[in-house]
Short mmCIF file of C-alpha atoms and ligand atoms in Angstrom, two decimals:
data_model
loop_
_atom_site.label_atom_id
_atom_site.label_comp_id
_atom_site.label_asym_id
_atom_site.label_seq_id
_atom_site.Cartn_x
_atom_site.Cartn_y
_atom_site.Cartn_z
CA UNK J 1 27.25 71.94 17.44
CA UNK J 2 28.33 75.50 17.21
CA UNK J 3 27.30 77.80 20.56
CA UNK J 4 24.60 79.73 18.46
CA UNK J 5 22.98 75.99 17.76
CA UNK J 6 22.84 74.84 21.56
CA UNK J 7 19.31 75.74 23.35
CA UNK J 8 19.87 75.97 27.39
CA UNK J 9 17.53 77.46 30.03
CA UNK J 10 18.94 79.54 32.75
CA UNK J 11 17.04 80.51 36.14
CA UNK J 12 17.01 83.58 37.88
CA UNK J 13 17.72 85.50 35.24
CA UNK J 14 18.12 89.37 35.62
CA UNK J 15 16.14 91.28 33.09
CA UNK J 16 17.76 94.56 34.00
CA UNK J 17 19.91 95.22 31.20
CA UNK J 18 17.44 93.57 28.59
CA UNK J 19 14.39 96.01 29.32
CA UNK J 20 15.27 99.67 28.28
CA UNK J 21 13.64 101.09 31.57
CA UNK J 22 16.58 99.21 33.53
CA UNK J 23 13.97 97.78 35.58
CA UNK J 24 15.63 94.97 37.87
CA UNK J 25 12.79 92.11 37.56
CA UNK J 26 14.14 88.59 37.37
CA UNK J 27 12.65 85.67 35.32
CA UNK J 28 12.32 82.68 36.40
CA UNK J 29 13.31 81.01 33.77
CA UNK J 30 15.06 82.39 30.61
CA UNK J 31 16.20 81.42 27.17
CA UNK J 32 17.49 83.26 23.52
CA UNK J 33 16.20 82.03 20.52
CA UNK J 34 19.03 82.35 17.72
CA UNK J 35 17.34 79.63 15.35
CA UNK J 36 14.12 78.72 14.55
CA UNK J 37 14.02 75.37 15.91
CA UNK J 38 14.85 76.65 19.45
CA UNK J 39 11.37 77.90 19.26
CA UNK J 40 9.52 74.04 19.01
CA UNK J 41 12.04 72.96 22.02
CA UNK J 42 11.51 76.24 24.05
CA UNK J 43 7.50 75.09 23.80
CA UNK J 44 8.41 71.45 24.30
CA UNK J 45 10.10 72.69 27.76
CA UNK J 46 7.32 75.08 28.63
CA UNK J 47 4.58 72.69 28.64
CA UNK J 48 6.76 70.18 30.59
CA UNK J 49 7.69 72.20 33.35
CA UNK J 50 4.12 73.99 33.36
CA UNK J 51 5.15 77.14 32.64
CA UNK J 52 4.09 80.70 30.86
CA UNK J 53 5.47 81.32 27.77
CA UNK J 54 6.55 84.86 27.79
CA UNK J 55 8.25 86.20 24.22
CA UNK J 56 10.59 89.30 24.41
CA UNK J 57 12.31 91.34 21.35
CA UNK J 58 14.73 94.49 22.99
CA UNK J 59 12.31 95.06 26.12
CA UNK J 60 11.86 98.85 24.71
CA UNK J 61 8.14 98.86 24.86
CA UNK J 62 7.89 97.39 28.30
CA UNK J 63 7.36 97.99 32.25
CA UNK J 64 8.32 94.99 34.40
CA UNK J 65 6.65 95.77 37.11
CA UNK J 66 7.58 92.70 38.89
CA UNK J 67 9.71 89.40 38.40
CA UNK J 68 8.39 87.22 36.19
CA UNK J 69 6.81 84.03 36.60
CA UNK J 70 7.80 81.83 33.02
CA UNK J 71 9.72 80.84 30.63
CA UNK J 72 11.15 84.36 29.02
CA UNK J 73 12.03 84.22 25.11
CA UNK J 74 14.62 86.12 24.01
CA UNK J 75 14.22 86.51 20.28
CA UNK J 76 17.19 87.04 18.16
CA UNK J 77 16.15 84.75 15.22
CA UNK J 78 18.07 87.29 12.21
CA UNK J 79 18.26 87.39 8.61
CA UNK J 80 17.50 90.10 5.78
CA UNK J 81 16.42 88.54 2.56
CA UNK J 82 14.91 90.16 -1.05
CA UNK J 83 11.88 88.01 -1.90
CA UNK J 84 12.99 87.73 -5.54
CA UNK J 85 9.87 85.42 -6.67
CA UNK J 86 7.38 87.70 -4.77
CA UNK J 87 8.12 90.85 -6.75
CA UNK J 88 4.75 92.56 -7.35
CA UNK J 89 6.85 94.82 -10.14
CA UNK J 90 10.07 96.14 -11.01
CA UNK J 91 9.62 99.10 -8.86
CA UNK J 92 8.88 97.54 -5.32
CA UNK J 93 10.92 94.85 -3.98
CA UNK J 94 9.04 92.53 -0.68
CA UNK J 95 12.34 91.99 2.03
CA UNK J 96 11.94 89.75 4.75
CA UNK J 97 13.10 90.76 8.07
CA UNK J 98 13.81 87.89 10.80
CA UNK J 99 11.90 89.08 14.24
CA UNK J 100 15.17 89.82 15.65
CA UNK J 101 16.66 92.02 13.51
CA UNK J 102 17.47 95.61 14.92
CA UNK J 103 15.11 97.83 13.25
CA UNK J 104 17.33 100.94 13.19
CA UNK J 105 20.29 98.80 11.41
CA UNK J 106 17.21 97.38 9.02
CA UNK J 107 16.30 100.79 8.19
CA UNK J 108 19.88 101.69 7.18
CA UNK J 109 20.50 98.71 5.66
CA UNK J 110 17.63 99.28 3.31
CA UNK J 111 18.33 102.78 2.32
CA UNK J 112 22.11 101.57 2.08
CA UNK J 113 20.44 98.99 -1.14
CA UNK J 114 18.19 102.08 -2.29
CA UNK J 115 14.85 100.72 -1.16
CA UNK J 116 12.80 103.03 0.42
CA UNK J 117 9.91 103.79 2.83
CA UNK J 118 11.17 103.14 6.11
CA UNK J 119 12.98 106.67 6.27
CA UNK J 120 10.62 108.16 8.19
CA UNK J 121 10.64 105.33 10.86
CA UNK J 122 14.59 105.65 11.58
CA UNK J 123 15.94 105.16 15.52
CA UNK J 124 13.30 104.05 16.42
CA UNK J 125 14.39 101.50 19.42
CA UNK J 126 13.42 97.72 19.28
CA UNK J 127 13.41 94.67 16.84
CA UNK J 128 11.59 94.34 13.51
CA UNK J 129 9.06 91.42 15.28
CA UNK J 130 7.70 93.94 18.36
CA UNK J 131 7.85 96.09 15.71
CA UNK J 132 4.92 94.52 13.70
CA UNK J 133 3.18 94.31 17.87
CA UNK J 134 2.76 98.11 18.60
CA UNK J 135 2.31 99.12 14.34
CA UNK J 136 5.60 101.51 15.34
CA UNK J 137 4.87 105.00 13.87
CA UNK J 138 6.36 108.09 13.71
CA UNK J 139 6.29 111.25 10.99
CA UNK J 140 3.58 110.75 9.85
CA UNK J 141 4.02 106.95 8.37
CA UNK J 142 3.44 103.36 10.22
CA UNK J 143 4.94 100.02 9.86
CA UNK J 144 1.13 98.94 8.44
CA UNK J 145 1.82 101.20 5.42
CA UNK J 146 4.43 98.38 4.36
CA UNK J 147 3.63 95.35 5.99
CA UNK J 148 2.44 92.33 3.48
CA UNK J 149 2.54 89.85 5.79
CA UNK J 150 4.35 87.93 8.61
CA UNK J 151 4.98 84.62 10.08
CA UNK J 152 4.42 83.60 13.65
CA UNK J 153 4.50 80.20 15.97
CA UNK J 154 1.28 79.58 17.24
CA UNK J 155 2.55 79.48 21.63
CA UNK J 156 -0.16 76.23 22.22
CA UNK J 157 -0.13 74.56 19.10
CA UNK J 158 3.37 75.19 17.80
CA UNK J 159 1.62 75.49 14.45
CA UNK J 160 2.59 77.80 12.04
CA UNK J 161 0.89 81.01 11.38
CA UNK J 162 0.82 83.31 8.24
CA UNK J 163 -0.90 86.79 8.32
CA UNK J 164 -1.47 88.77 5.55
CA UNK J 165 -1.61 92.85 6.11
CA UNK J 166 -5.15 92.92 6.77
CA UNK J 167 -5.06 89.60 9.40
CA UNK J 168 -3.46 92.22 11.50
CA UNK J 169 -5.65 94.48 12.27
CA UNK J 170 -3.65 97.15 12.60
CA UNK J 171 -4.61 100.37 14.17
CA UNK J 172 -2.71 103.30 15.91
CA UNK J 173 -0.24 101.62 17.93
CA UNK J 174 -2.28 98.46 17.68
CA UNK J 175 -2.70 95.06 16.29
CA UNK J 176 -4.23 91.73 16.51
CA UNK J 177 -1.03 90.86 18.96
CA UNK J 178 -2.14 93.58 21.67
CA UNK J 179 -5.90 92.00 20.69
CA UNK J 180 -7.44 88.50 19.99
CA UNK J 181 -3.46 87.25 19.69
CA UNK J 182 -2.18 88.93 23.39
CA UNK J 183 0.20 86.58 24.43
CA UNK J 184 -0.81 83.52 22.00
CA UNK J 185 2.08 83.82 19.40
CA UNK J 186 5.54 84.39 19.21
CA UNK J 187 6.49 86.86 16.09
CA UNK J 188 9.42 85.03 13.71
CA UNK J 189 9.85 87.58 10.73
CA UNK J 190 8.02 90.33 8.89
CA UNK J 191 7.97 91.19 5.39
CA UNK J 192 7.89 94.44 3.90
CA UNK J 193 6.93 96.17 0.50
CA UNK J 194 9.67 98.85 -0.47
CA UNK J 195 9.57 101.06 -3.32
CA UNK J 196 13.23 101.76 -5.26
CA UNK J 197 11.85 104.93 -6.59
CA UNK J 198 12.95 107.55 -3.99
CA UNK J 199 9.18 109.11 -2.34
CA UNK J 200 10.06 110.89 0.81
CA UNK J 201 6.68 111.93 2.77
CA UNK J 202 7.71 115.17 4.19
CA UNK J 203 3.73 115.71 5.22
CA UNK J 204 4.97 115.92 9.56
CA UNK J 205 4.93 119.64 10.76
CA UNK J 206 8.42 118.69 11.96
CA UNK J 207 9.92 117.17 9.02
CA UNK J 208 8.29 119.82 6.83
CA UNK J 209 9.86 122.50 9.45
CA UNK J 210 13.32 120.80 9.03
CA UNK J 211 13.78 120.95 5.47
CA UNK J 212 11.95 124.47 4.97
CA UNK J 213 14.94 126.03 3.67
CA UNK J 214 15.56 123.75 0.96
CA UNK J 215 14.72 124.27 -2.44
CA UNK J 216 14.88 120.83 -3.72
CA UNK J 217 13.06 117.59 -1.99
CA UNK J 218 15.43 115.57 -0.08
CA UNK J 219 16.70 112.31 -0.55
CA UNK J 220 15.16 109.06 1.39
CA UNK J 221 18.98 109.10 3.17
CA UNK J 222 18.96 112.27 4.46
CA UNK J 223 14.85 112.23 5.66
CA UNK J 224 16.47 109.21 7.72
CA UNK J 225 19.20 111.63 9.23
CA UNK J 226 17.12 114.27 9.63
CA UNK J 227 14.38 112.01 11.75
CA UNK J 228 17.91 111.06 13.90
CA UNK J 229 18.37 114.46 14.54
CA UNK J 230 14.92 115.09 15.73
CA UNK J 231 14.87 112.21 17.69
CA UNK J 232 17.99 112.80 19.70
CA UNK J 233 17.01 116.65 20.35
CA UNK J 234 13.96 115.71 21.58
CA UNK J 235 14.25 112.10 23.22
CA UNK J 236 16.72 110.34 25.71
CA UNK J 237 19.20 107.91 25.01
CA UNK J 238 17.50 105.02 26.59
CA UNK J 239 21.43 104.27 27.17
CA UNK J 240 22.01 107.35 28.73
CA UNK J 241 18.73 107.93 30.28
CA UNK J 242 16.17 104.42 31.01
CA UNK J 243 13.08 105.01 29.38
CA UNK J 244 10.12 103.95 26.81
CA UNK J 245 9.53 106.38 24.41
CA UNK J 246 6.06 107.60 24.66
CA UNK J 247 4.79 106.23 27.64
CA UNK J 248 0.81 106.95 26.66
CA UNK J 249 -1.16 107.02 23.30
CA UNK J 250 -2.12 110.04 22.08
CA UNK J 251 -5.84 110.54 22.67
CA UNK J 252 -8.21 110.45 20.03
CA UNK J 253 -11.33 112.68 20.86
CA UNK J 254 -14.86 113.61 19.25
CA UNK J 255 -15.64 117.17 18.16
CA UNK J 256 -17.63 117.57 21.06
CA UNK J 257 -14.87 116.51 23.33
CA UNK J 258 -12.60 119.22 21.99
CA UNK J 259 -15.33 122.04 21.50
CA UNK J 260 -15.78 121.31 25.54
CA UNK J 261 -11.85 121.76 26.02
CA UNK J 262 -11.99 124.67 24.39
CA UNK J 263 -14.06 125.99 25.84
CA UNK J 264 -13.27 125.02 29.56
CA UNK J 265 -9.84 126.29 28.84
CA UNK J 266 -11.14 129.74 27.06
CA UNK J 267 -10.30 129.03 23.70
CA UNK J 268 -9.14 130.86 21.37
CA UNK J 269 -6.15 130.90 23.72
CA UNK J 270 -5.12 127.68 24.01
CA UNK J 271 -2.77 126.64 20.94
CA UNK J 272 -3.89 122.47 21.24
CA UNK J 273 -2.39 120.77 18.05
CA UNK J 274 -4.98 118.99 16.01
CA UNK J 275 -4.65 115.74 13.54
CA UNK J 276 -7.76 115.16 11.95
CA UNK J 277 -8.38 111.63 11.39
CA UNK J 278 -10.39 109.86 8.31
CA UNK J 279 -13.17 109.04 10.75
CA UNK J 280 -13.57 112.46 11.89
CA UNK J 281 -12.18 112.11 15.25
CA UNK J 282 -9.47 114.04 16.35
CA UNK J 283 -6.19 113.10 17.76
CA UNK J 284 -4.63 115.14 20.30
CA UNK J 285 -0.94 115.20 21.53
CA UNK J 286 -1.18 113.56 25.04
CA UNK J 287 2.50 115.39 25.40
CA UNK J 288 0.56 118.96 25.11
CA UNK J 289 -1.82 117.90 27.55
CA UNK J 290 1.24 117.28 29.97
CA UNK J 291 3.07 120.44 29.72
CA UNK J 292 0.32 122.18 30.27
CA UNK J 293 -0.33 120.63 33.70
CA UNK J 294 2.67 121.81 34.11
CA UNK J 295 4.43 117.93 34.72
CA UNK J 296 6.84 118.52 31.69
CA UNK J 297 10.42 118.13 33.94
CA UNK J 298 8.52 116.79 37.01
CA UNK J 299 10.57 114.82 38.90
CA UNK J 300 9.64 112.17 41.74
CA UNK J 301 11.86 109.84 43.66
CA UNK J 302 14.18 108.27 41.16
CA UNK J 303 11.70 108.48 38.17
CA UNK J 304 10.50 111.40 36.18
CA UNK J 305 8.92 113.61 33.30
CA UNK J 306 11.79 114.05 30.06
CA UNK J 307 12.45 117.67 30.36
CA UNK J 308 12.26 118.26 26.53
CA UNK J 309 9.37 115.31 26.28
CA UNK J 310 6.64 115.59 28.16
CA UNK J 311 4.98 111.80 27.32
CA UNK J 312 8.76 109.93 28.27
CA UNK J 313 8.82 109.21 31.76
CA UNK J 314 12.39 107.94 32.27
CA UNK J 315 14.37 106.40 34.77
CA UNK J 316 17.44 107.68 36.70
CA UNK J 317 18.03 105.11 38.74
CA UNK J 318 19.68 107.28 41.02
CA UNK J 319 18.50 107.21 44.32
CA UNK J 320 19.88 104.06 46.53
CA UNK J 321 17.22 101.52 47.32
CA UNK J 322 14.31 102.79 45.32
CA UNK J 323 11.60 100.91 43.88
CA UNK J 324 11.67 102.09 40.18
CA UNK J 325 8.76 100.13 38.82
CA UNK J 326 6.27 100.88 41.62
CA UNK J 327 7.40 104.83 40.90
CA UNK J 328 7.35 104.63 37.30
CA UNK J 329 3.64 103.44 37.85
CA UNK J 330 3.03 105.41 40.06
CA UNK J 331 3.82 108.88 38.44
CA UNK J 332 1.77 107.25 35.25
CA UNK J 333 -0.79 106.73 37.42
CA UNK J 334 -0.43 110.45 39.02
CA UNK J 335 -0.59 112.06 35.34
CA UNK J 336 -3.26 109.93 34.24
CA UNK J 337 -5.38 111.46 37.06
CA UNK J 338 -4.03 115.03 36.49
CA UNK J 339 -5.02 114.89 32.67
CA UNK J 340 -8.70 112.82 33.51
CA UNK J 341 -8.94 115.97 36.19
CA UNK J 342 -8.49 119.15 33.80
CA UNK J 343 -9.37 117.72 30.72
CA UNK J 344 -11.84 114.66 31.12
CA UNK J 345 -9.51 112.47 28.95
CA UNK J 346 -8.44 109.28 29.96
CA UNK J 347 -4.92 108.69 28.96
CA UNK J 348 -3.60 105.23 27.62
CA UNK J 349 -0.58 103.11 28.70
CA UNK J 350 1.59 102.68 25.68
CA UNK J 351 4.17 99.89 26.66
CA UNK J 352 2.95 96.37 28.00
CA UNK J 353 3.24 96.28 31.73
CA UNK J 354 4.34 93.08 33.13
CA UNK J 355 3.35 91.70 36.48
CA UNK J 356 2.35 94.31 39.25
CA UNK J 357 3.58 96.38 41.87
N1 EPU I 1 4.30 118.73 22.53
C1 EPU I 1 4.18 119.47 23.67
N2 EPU I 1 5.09 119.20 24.66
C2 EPU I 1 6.09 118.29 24.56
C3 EPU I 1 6.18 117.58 23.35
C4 EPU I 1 5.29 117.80 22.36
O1 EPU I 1 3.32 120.30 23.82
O2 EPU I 1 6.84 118.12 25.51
C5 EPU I 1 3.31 118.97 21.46
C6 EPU I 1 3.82 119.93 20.39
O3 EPU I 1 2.76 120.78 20.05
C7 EPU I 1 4.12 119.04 19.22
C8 EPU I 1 3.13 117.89 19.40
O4 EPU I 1 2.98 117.77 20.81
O5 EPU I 1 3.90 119.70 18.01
C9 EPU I 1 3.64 116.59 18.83
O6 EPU I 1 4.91 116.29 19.41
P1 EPU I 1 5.92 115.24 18.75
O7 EPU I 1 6.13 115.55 17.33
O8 EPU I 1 7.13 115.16 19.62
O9 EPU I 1 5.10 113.88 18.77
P2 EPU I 1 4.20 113.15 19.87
O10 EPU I 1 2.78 113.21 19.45
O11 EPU I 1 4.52 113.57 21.25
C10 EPU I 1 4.29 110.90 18.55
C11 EPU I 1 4.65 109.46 18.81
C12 EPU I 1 6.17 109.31 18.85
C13 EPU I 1 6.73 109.74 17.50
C14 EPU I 1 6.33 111.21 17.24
C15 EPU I 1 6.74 111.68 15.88
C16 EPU I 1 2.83 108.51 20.09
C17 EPU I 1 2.37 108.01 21.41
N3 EPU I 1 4.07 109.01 20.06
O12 EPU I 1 4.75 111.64 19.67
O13 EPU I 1 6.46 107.94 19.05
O14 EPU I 1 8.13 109.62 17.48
O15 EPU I 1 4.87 111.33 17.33
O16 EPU I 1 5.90 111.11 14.92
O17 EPU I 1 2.09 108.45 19.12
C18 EPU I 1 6.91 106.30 20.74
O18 EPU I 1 5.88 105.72 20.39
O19 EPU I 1 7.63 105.84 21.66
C19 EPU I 1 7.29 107.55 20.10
C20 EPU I 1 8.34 108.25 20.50
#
């Protein structure tokens, strides 16, 4: 039996350097998933010993606020095939991702064969399985603009689960999993509809402001390196520098709501960025909101505001004895109240917080 084959439960495990907030919660009980029966045994033991089931990809959308109380998955199930019977034509190709894939090395590894779509989506941090949890999103194009389908264990049942696209009601940085499936199923690959024709969506003001010299349209390869270099101007390392990404959704208001900031905040002055969405609603950077309360850079205890981000709180872990989780919540808690106090917005917790302070 070769070491990758072998299930084994530890105790008292430290989470610290699997959750990219370096928070130091323990779980009680702990195992990694490297095949897919490890899955029907890690149930098997959970309902023996009476315990939680709590699934995990790279802990990069997470607060543990405290230790945990279960039996913690630690999915690393891999694998990146072509679905060469599932072709819908010659010019797509469906590629199945297991839940523990990497999803920056998928994204290269998928330019690298010259299918495309996922440029836009580079660095972000996390595995392909969370991915499919949150809808990831970023310049202007979402994991549900690709998705067909994806397979899942059913946590109670063990049985087998197969969603379709439209089973997942997905929704800006949201799904059936952060819905009716919180917690019920454990996420064991995705597959995805790629195009081989190069179609680079250029449409975010950033990307757009990036390539404004050019006089020809990029390739998929360098839209992926240009995202990269956006990313790491704008947001820590979580390496270097503990942290989330964006730590709250960006607000989607009425009309109304933003006619009444305007005019509480004697507009034409104020320069608030605007997406218009198909529903007529408008979404609203949350990071604008922020700065302009003047928290961009705020610092308090060993947790702050990113300096060049205003929705990353991040984590320096630098002050001796500090409780970073009850800070962390703290100074979310702090901004939420700032923004509900000048604005009248309530801001949203992005990651999934775990336990409590
Ligand atoms: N802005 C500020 N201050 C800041 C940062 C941004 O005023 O400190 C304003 C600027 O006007 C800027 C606008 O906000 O034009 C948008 O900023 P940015 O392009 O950085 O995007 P964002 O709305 O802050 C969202 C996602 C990011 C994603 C980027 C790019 C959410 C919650 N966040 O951020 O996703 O990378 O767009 O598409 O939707 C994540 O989810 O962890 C994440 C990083």
């Amino acid at each position: 039996m070769s070491e990758s084959d072998s299930f084994t439960v530890e105790t008292d495990k430290c989470l610290q350097a699997l959750n990219s907030l370096a928070l130091p919660a323990k779980a009680s009980h702990f195992c990694t998933l490297s095949e897919f029966h490890h899955i029907k045994q890690a149930l098997d033991f959970a309902k023996t010993n009476d315990l939680n089931v709590i699934p995990l990809g790279a802990g990069s959308n997470i607060v543990l606020a405290s230790n945990l109380t279960g039996l913690v998955l630690s999915l690393k199930l891999l694998g990146i095939t072509e679905q060469k019977d599932n072709r819908s034509n010659n010019d797509t190709v469906d590629v199945t991702f297991g839940a523990g894939e990497n999803w920056h090395n998928a994204v290269i590894y998928t330019l690298k064969k010259g299918w495309y779509g996922l440029e836009n989506l580079s660095l972000i941090p996390g595995n392909t399985g969370a991915a499919a949890i949150q809808n990831i999103g970023a310049y202007g194009v979402e994991l549900a603009d690709m998705l067909v389908s994806l397979k899942a264990v059913d946590i109670e049942s063990g049985a087998l689960l197969n969603l379709m696209n439209e089973d997942c009601k997905f929704g800006y940085r949201d799904s059936i999993f952060k819905q009716s499936l919180k917690d019920k199923c454990i996420i064991t690959e995705i597959t995805l509809r790629l195009t081989k024709t190069p179609m680079v969506n250029l449409d975010y003001p950033a990307l757009r402001e990036y390539f404004s010299e050019s006089t020809k349209l990029p390739s998929p390869m360098l839209v992926s390196d240009a995202v990269c270099d956006i990313r790491r101007s704008k947001l820590p390392d979580p390496k270097e520098l503990p942290n989330v990404g964006s730590f709250f959704k960006n607000p989607i208001v009425s009309a109304e709501t933003l006619g009444r900031i305007h005019k509480e905040h004697s507009a034409p002055d104020i320069d608030l960025p605007q997406y218009l969405q198909d529903d007529g609603n408008i979404k609203i950077p949350a990071a604008w909101l922020v700065e302009y309360c003047k928290l961009k850079g705020f610092r308090h205890g060993s947790v702050g505001v990113h300096k060049d981000q205003a929705l990353v709180l991040v984590n320096y872990n630098d002050v001796e004895g500090s409780d970073s989780a009850r800070e962390i919540l703290q100074l979310a808690e702090e901004i939420q109240r700032t923004i509900k106090t000048e604005f009248g917005i309530d801001l949203e917790v992005e990651p999934r917080i775990y336990g409590s302070v």
